[in-house]
Amino acid sequence: MARTDFGPPDFREMLPPVIKENYGQWKYHTVPRPGVLKHVSYSGAVLHSVRVASPRLVSSDFIRDISDIAEKYCDGFLRFTTRNNVEFLVSDEAKLQPLIDELDAKDYLIGGVGLSISNIVHTQGWIHCKSAVTDASGISKNIMEDLKDYFTGKIKVPSRLRIAVACCVNMCGACHCSDISIVGIHRTIPRVNDELASKICEIPTTIAACPTGAIRPNPKAKSVTINSEKCMMCGNCTAVCPAIKIMDPVNDGVSIWVGGKLSNSRKAPMFSKLAIPFIPNNPPYWPEVTDAVRHLVEVWASHAREGERMGEWIERIGWERFFKLTDLPFTNKHIDDFTHATTTFRSSTQFKF
Amino acid sequence: MARTDFGPPDFREMLPPVIKENYGQWKYHTVPRPGVLKHVSYSGAVLHSVRVASPRLVSSDFIRDISDIAEKYCDGFLRFTTRNNVEFLVSDEAKLQPLIDELDAKDYLIGGVGLSISNIVHTQGWIHCKSAVTDASGISKNIMEDLKDYFTGKIKVPSRLRIAVACCVNMCGACHCSDISIVGIHRTIPRVNDELASKICEIPTTIAACPTGAIRPNPKAKSVTINSEKCMMCGNCTAVCPAIKIMDPVNDGVSIWVGGKLSNSRKAPMFSKLAIPFIPNNPPYWPEVTDAVRHLVEVWASHAREGERMGEWIERIGWERFFKLTDLPFTNKHIDDFTHATTTFRSSTQFKF
Amino acid sequence: MDEFKTPLLDELEKGDWPSFVSEIKKAAKTSPGAADLLRQLELSYKEKVGHWKHGGIVGVRGYGGGVVGRYSDVPEEFPHVREFHTARVNQVAGFFYTAEKLRQLADVWDKYGSGLYNMHGSTGDIILLGTTTENLQPCVDELSDIGFDLGGSGGAMRTLSCCVGKARCEKACIDSTDIIRDLTMHYQDVIHRPQWPYKFKIKVSACPNDCAAASARSDLAVMGVWRDALRIDQEAVREYIAKGFKINEQVVNKCPTEALSWDAEKQELNVCTEECTRCMHCINVMPKAISIGKETGATLLIGGKVPVVKGPMIGWVLVPFMKMEPPYTELKDLVDKITDWWADNAKNRERVGELIERVGLANFLEVIGLKPVPQMVKAPRHNPYIFWNPEEVEKRG
Amino acid sequence: MDEFKTPLLDELEKGDWPSFVSEIKKAAKTSPGAADLLRQLELSYKEKVGHWKHGGIVGVRGYGGGVVGRYSDVPEEFPHVREFHTARVNQVAGFFYTAEKLRQLADVWDKYGSGLYNMHGSTGDIILLGTTTENLQPCVDELSDIGFDLGGSGGAMRTLSCCVGKARCEKACIDSTDIIRDLTMHYQDVIHRPQWPYKFKIKVSACPNDCAAASARSDLAVMGVWRDALRIDQEAVREYIAKGFKINEQVVNKCPTEALSWDAEKQELNVCTEECTRCMHCINVMPKAISIGKETGATLLIGGKVPVVKGPMIGWVLVPFMKMEPPYTELKDLVDKITDWWADNAKNRERVGELIERVGLANFLEVIGLKPVPQMVKAPRHNPYIFWNPEEVEKRG
Amino acid sequence: MSMVEINGQQIEIDEDGFIVDPAVWNEGLVSYFAKQEEVPELTEDHWKVINYLRQYFKQFGIAPMIRKLCKDTGFTLKEIYELFPSGPAKGACKLAGLPKPTGCV
Amino acid sequence: MSMVEINGQQIEIDEDGFIVDPAVWNEGLVSYFAKQEEVPELTEDHWKVINYLRQYFKQFGIAPMIRKLCKDTGFTLKEIYELFPSGPAKGACKLAGLPKPTGCV
Ligand code: SRM
Ligand code: SRM
Ligand code: SRM
Ligand code: SRM
Ligand code: SF4
Ligand code: SF4
Ligand code: SF4
Ligand code: SF4
Ligand code: SF4
Ligand code: SF4
Ligand code: SF4
Ligand code: SF4
């Protein structure tokens, strides 16, 4: 039997000496140039971190290449960020510019720090998930291609803006709290293969999986039936019962959500809210999605105050103004009808015309 | 057959000439002295309204007395307010002071205007309602007796403060949106008289009446049973089924709620929230209730900013501070567990210690 | 009066605040019902429990409501409250009365009832508090002679009520008393003959101050608003300033939308109309200088109610703006559409707000033919459970 | 490589943003799996539908999870992705690596798998993307030789992750990497052997900026905070001012609690500690001048998760303040209490937040022995449906 | 509650005049209640409503909502009030021997 | 899906090696699956678990949650892994011929 339960390598062994020595002693940081963080310790020690974009889905070549670079300029030390960027940890300030030069030469994009749009947090998509309604990698590549100047700092934004892409409502990318998120959705109800279901469906589990109680047992067929009036096409039943299929290339696509955030800075964390209910899958460019995201970014950037996250801005101006400024249609889809729907209705005459 | 469907008297026949002439033409108002409103029309016409407290539950003697006064000083014109005060409508300014003098002489309390605590909106109580858990009139009398200086304007408050009293959770007084409200509650579950229920209980209606789904049919007894784990003692089942009783003089009492409002002024309307889960019925003075209300008023009045309603003040300082300042215990009762409970939980590290 | 003692209640005659006990005592001088009411109440104060029985279905000819039946559960002790029903008499819109009218009322009620009243009930009615089954019909007959009709109870449209409005208030955007009067006359049948699954309440406040507490207490709240600019009288503003009024502290900084700005140089208060959400604050604080706009109408809010069964609700914006001109046809049409749909779809004792919660606001809008607009919500949905109609999508490939 | 064409995907090699297509192509040079992955993906791009089958229960000896099984639904066309499982390899806390370690990893993965990775998965793992059933066990065995262990999947504690914390951040109130390291080692069994009704995630952000997105993505979020005063370096403040920094506009007026005031005379920034809710804003904007307090610890939030089934949740305050010192016994005890209770009471696939919603937060607090405090709620209840235990009341008279 | 004698039968009725135990109802009692509710003469139409109500109650355990009553019997509400001047709830249900309604009819 | 022959019977199994139709399961198949899941020898303890799983599935239509399995069989999770090295879901359920678990066990 193989060795088990020994856990990951100890992070302490992965830290450059300057971090070990100044662990917990950092005093402040500055951003000497876009994409570069300079952390200064109470001891006076300095650490530069150079952040570069990563496609997240990488090859061994990529791993080896960044390893080479790290070795050359960082004594072999590097890290990844929680948004999947790579950070080169430079202890020796003299090596900073050479590093940047090499990164530039190798077409790494430096950025994602401070007032910028950082990398997209995204999920598997058609690359590897059986539930994927769309391809997260493809959409993310297109959006970031379009917004790269916001990443590199060429164009400034009023505050950080976080984008997430999830290929289905399971939202492995935690789209529910991003400034902008793109979520794959279905628009037709699942089909039940009764024959198969009678063999392998754990019926009680399947019934319990439905958020809206749309699934009822079908004892005759030893299967289940789906109430088309109640089904909201979430696909959760298909996750627990292989005999239920929901994929529909004609009608599947993505929705766009805005105004979420997680930091407690100024306002408490907020959920993202529905902006665009549906855009069809249009690979390889998903141009409507890219356009919509750019449009949202631009409207926000040109109206928000300094430091104002998307959600803070919308809360200040009101959703009616948001829909006006973005020229997006407000539809019956935008009105919540799930459990806490009534808490989202407006109980006040305070609104803008 | 008697005349039917002719409706109430036309209000136009009840208006003093100055109102008829200046209907819709009022320009502004002032409050020349506590309890008195002076409305000025674009035409220059002036109407004085003198507001006096009423116990709401009044006798024919009272009706005749205010009629006499109205005739003497107001050409017979008077009105009631939406909070059950009486307003004498004075067209002839010369009669204003004499009216006030007579009202003073007759011990009418003038007040309830502007920055004051106006009359309590309350309900039937033991006087006339079969569902009453407490006596609304008694509690109201005691509170207003205690707070009368706030009514007459002797003591000023940062903003209007509205108090409501309801003798059961049906809240006929609409306690759910008052600055302070007192609501009669039960603390033991109802008892079902199976024998009677088998005769007169409309079982499906009774089951549907339960907010928490605590009622199940009891086919054996042709009656219903109540799940004591789920029952929240609301008494709604007793409203639809005479065979179910919930009154319990030992454990019935009142709860106190704070921070509701209805005007759209500054903040949107808000619900009142639980402050004190239970105070026993202690007639005739309900001293604990009166003390609690005064305490709430005083803490608010001494901490709120000018113009800040109870709920606005609490929202600004936070509920944790409210409980600290009022020195009220925060208990498991305060934590919501009904349908939208999760929307009341704090999803943020933003709080005060 | 002297044959009984009410030591507990007597305590509540003390003090300056007007005493309901004294009122009952006054009535008790001539009304045995009032006297027994007081005795029974004293018992309640002693025992800490009410003494009214469940139920009471009494009424008058041709009407299905308007009366709340009441029976004592200790009728042997207090025979005069054995039957003690209340009549809900439709109040005059705006609660305006003449002394003459009130006296007529008192005369009838002294003849047939306890001589006790609630002026007014929470819904708005004059509550005539306590009479016998026998006296009901003649009482109502004589009330009709002096022009008073019953209000609503049961599964009916309930007695409508409103704030004082244009009769005396400078902030009135709509004619609340006239609207209530008009609707009350129009809806006599559904007020008097319960035909719905539960109560349906309409209240009108002529501006967003909501002095009628409409948005919390009515299934349909009609609230006066305007949609142009509020009006500022700069001269009057300057007068305020001259008197030491702190315009920035008290008004500008408290405007929730930052719509106001004080130009200290020009001594001018400016409003950005697009931003203003008509919260009334500035108007309330500077009544002489700021007033409502000219293009007035109403915002309609649907679903207000108290906790039972599904929890309390404050009305939700249904129509951001509707012109309010007699005969208020658009409003009545909407009320009819709503009540028809509700009556057809609600469960027994299900308020319209609860039904909407159950079926979804968007579905409700569709059936009554209103377009969804962002003003209806505080925010769009945050869960991804979007329903698509088969007609909205293409046939599966 | 040249036997197949991927015209659609080739489009995504264009431009400056790093291309995942190029990455797959690089791997495809030596990995047939990567090549078939690209082909199958091209098919998906053409057909607008995924090509993975439902299910996949594969694993390695002694573990119940850590691997996500995957099978192509067009295995005849793309035989090298007939089986294409991913291994979730527990990342290093804080995502720190040495070049050496990464190269070792690449060597193993090139040997047994596709040579493709996600650096990192959303939960935090290194995702080794695509291998066969056969290769799994030897791959994992060799990973263990270089010190990499699997992470979690299924009804297990999931791989824990955190922000960079004290290693590089001046705002770190707690030692996020150490906590994660410690907990990961402590919970190896429940990470590797699913024994719970569903997943349970823990993430640590060392301050309320929540750079680990913990409060939305973990059942238990540990967030660093402090409870004394934040520290202001007045000298540094003045330097900011000297450089034209608008302290009132950018900081004082944006403080949500009005806790800050700028004394222009004394050139001093003052904070009212009682009011400050540690929103981080001022600290974020003036990192050189303002820093976190000294009395540090964590706020714990419970219940964060995405929409399925009961709607999305952001964690709710469970413990306003807990000291965080190794070996984090108090935290572990609490985690054990919570997971025990949850495992005993949850339905299949019910997250802890959903279970708490179902049984009530107050009940949950009682079973795990925490006192209710107002910090747990945004506001107390507004509905009157209060439950009373028989022990809390007197026996009925 | 009190006892009344109807057709020689002792029937318990409540304060509102409804029979306490719907099980004891029989057609013979109807004319007694009709008098109470000022229904001058029992016509076929009255019986149609009464029978409908009893049938509905038997089936569902509750009284029908008024719209349902009207729809199913074909009478307008006005006609119901003409048949039963005290209305469907107080009048018709009492004659039909239903438990005292608590909201619907 | 593919067919394998076990004891002369043609059995359809899926990619993960689970039988596609739990109805065709019989005790004779167990030793085949045991080999797949690296269970060297089928002891009484194995059968205890297998029989429990089948019984539970028959009664409730789902596989038991793992805690329940442990509680009801008296084995610790460690012991279960000793019996079935690939664990309760992949190992024990496969031997017991349950549908492929989707979350629990
Ligand atoms: C490196 C990273 C942590 C890690 O362990 O990897 C990190 C590091 C820092 N964060 Fe962060 N944050 C990182 C993800 C996040 C996230 C999580 C996410 O994006 O998924 C959040 C919460 C997002 C949200 O609110 O939706 C986050 C919210 C913040 C904030 C609050 C921003 C706000 O105003 O709402 C700050 C403060 C600020 O920006 O001034 C902050 C500030 C910082 C500082 C300045 C802290 C410091 O003093 O060192 C670090 C430099 C960041 C920078 O990019 O300018 N960090 N930060 C993460 C970089 C991700 C990336 O590659 O872009
Ligand atoms: C007479 C009355 C209307 C009626 O038809 O009877 C009335 C009349 C006026 N109200 Fe009101 N309000 C009346 C009940 C209400 C109610 C309803 C209630 O209390 O149940 C509300 C909503 C309460 C709430 O928000 O919970 C109400 C919220 C207001 C407000 C908003 C106050 C706020 O800041 O939230 C104002 C504006 C103000 O005070 O400056 C206002 C202002 C006024 C003004 C000043 C309007 C005017 O220009 O004439 C009137 C004189 C009021 C005074 O007392 O100073 N009136 N007012 C009601 C008097 C009740 C009483 O006897 O005390
Ligand atoms: C008299 C009055 C209270 C008062 O003292 O003012 C009253 C009294 C009763 N209400 Fe009410 N309600 C009265 C206004 C209200 C209001 C306020 C309003 O209309 O503005 C409400 C809250 C607003 C609302 O409707 O949501 C109100 C919400 C209720 C409820 C709650 C639940 C619901 O959804 O209806 C019930 C329960 C019920 O109908 O079974 C109720 C039931 C009752 C009953 C009929 C209970 C009963 O079956 O005995 C009470 C009869 C008391 C009696 O003996 O006279 N009453 N009731 C008010 C009617 C007077 C009038 O016609 O003017
Ligand atoms: C790989 C990963 C996405 C990614 O590309 O990064 C992922 C992939 C899957 N997630 Fe996830 N989830 C991943 C992080 C998340 C996160 C984010 C997080 O953990 O921070 C979430 C949201 C947070 C949360 O847990 O609430 C997440 C919420 C879900 C859900 C949603 C509902 C729930 O309450 O769990 C499911 C549905 C399920 O479990 O059946 C799900 C299920 C899945 C499955 C196992 C679906 C399936 O059965 O095929 C996906 C496997 C894809 C594949 O083929 O590899 N995944 N999943 C992430 C794990 C990598 C890692 O270990 O680091
Ligand atoms: S979001 Fe959905 S489709 Fe995408 S990886 Fe997660 S479970 Fe799979
Ligand atoms: S798709 Fe979602 S809503 Fe529809 S039946 Fe399945 S689980 Fe229910
Ligand atoms: S609040 Fe309750 S007890 Fe009081 S009058 Fe209304 S229904 Fe009766
Ligand atoms: S008292 Fe309320 S919660 Fe309890 S059984 Fe009756 S209706 Fe249900
Ligand atoms: S609601 Fe508005 S219009 Fe009506 S009385 Fe109040 S302030 Fe005046
Ligand atoms: S009405 Fe309210 S929102 Fe409009 S300008 Fe005045 S204070 Fe501002
Ligand atoms: S969460 Fe706080 S401590 Fe952690 S990296 Fe972000 S800013 Fe630094
Ligand atoms: S941390 Fe936030 S709340 Fe505290 S003083 Fe700074 S800005 Fe204000």
Coordinates of N, CA and C in Angstrom, one line a residue, chain B residues 112-186:
Chain B
G112 N -49.2 66.3 19.6 CA -49.1 65.2 18.6 C -48.7 65.7 17.2
V113 N -48.2 67.0 17.1 CA -47.9 67.5 15.9 C -46.3 67.6 15.8
G114 N -45.8 67.5 14.6 CA -44.4 67.7 14.4 C -43.5 66.8 15.2
L115 N -42.4 67.4 15.7 CA -41.5 66.6 16.5 C -42.0 66.1 17.8
S116 N -42.9 65.2 17.8 CA -43.6 64.7 19.0 C -43.9 63.2 18.9
I117 N -44.3 62.7 19.9 CA -44.8 61.3 19.9 C -46.4 61.4 19.8
S118 N -46.9 61.0 18.7 CA -48.4 61.1 18.6 C -49.1 60.0 19.2
N119 N -50.4 60.0 19.1 CA -51.2 58.9 19.6 C -50.8 57.6 19.2
I120 N -51.1 56.6 20.0 CA -50.8 55.2 19.6 C -51.9 54.7 18.7
V121 N -51.5 54.0 17.7 CA -52.5 53.2 16.9 C -52.7 51.9 17.6
H122 N -53.8 51.6 18.0 CA -54.0 50.3 18.7 C -55.3 49.6 18.3
T123 N -55.5 48.5 18.9 CA -56.5 47.5 18.4 C -57.5 47.2 19.6
Q124 N -58.3 46.2 19.4 CA -59.4 46.0 20.3 C -59.0 45.5 21.7
G125 N -58.1 44.5 21.7 CA -57.8 44.0 23.0 C -59.0 43.2 23.7
W126 N -58.9 43.1 25.0 CA -59.9 42.4 25.7 C -61.3 43.0 25.6
I127 N -61.2 44.3 25.2 CA -62.5 45.0 25.0 C -63.4 44.3 24.0
H128 N -62.9 43.9 22.9 CA -63.8 43.3 22.0 C -63.3 42.2 21.1
C129 N -62.1 41.8 21.2 CA -61.6 40.8 20.3 C -61.4 39.4 20.9
K130 N -61.9 38.4 20.2 CA -61.8 37.1 20.7 C -60.3 36.6 20.7
S131 N -59.5 37.2 19.9 CA -58.1 36.7 19.7 C -57.2 37.5 20.6
A132 N -57.7 38.4 21.4 CA -56.8 39.3 22.2 C -55.9 38.6 23.2
V133 N -54.6 38.8 23.1 CA -53.7 38.2 24.1 C -53.4 39.2 25.2
T134 N -53.8 40.4 25.0 CA -53.6 41.4 26.0 C -54.6 42.5 25.8
D135 N -54.5 43.6 26.6 CA -55.5 44.7 26.4 C -54.8 45.9 25.7
A136 N -55.1 46.1 24.5 CA -54.4 47.2 23.8 C -54.8 48.6 24.4
S137 N -56.0 48.8 24.8 CA -56.4 50.1 25.3 C -55.6 50.4 26.6
G138 N -55.5 49.3 27.5 CA -54.9 49.5 28.7 C -53.4 49.8 28.5
I139 N -52.7 49.1 27.7 CA -51.3 49.3 27.5 C -51.1 50.7 26.9
S140 N -52.0 51.1 26.0 CA -51.8 52.4 25.3 C -52.0 53.5 26.3
K141 N -53.0 53.4 27.1 CA -53.2 54.4 28.1 C -52.0 54.6 29.0
N142 N -51.5 53.5 29.4 CA -50.3 53.6 30.3 C -49.1 54.2 29.6
I143 N -48.8 53.8 28.4 CA -47.7 54.3 27.7 C -47.8 55.8 27.5
M144 N -49.0 56.2 27.0 CA -49.2 57.6 26.7 C -49.2 58.5 27.9
E145 N -49.7 57.9 29.0 CA -49.7 58.6 30.3 C -48.3 59.0 30.6
D146 N -47.4 58.0 30.4 CA -46.0 58.1 30.7 C -45.3 59.1 29.8
L147 N -45.7 59.0 28.5 CA -45.0 59.8 27.5 C -45.7 61.1 27.1
K148 N -46.7 61.5 27.9 CA -47.6 62.6 27.5 C -46.8 63.9 27.3
D149 N -45.7 64.1 28.0 CA -44.9 65.3 27.7 C -44.3 65.3 26.3
Y150 N -44.1 64.1 25.8 CA -43.6 64.0 24.4 C -44.7 64.3 23.4
F151 N -46.0 64.1 23.9 CA -47.1 64.4 23.0 C -47.4 65.9 23.0
T152 N -47.4 66.5 24.1 CA -47.7 67.9 24.2 C -46.6 68.8 23.8
G153 N -45.4 68.2 23.5 CA -44.3 69.0 23.1 C -43.4 69.6 24.2
K154 N -43.7 69.2 25.4 CA -42.9 69.7 26.5 C -41.5 69.1 26.3
I155 N -41.4 67.9 26.0 CA -40.1 67.3 25.7 C -40.0 67.1 24.2
K156 N -38.9 67.5 23.6 CA -38.7 67.3 22.1 C -38.0 66.0 21.8
V157 N -38.3 65.5 20.6 CA -37.6 64.3 20.2 C -36.9 64.6 18.9
P158 N -35.9 63.8 18.5 CA -35.1 64.0 17.3 C -36.0 64.0 16.0
S159 N -37.0 63.2 16.1 CA -38.0 63.1 14.9 C -39.3 62.5 15.4
R160 N -40.2 62.4 14.5 CA -41.5 61.8 14.9 C -41.2 60.4 15.4
L161 N -42.0 59.9 16.3 CA -41.9 58.5 16.7 C -43.3 58.0 16.8
R162 N -43.5 56.8 16.1 CA -44.8 56.2 16.1 C -44.9 55.0 16.9
I163 N -45.9 54.9 17.7 CA -46.0 53.7 18.5 C -47.3 53.0 18.1
A164 N -47.3 51.7 18.1 CA -48.5 50.9 17.8 C -48.6 49.8 18.7
V165 N -49.8 49.4 19.0 CA -50.1 48.3 19.9 C -51.1 47.3 19.3
A166 N -50.7 46.0 19.2 CA -51.7 45.1 18.7 C -51.8 43.9 19.7
C167 N -53.0 43.5 19.8 CA -53.3 42.5 20.9 C -53.0 41.1 20.5
C168 N -52.7 40.9 19.2 CA -52.2 39.5 18.8 C -51.4 39.7 17.5
V169 N -50.8 38.6 17.0 CA -50.0 38.8 15.8 C -50.7 39.1 14.5
N170 N -52.0 39.1 14.6 CA -52.7 39.6 13.4 C -52.4 41.0 13.1
M171 N -51.9 41.7 14.2 CA -51.4 43.1 14.1 C -52.4 44.0 13.4
C172 N -53.6 44.0 13.8 CA -54.6 45.0 13.2 C -54.1 46.4 13.3
G173 N -53.1 46.6 14.2 CA -52.6 48.0 14.2 C -51.4 48.2 13.3
A174 N -51.1 47.2 12.5 CA -50.0 47.3 11.6 C -48.7 47.6 12.3
C175 N -48.5 46.9 13.4 CA -47.3 47.1 14.1 C -46.0 46.7 13.4
H176 N -46.2 46.1 12.2 CA -45.0 45.6 11.5 C -44.1 46.8 11.0
C177 N -44.6 48.0 11.0 CA -43.8 49.1 10.5 C -43.9 50.3 11.4
S178 N -43.8 50.1 12.7 CA -43.8 51.3 13.6 C -42.4 51.4 14.3
D179 N -42.2 52.7 14.7 CA -40.9 52.9 15.4 C -40.8 52.0 16.7
I180 N -41.9 51.9 17.4 CA -42.0 51.0 18.5 C -43.4 50.3 18.5
S181 N -43.4 49.0 18.6 CA -44.7 48.4 18.6 C -44.7 47.3 19.7
I182 N -45.9 47.1 20.2 CA -46.1 46.2 21.2 C -47.1 45.2 20.7
V183 N -46.7 43.9 20.7 CA -47.6 42.9 20.1 C -47.8 41.8 21.1
G184 N -49.1 41.4 21.3 CA -49.4 40.3 22.1 C -49.0 39.0 21.5
I185 N -48.4 38.2 22.3 CA -48.0 36.9 21.8 C -48.3 35.7 22.8
H186 N -48.4 34.5 22.2 CA -48.5 33.3 23.0 C -47.2 32.7 23.2

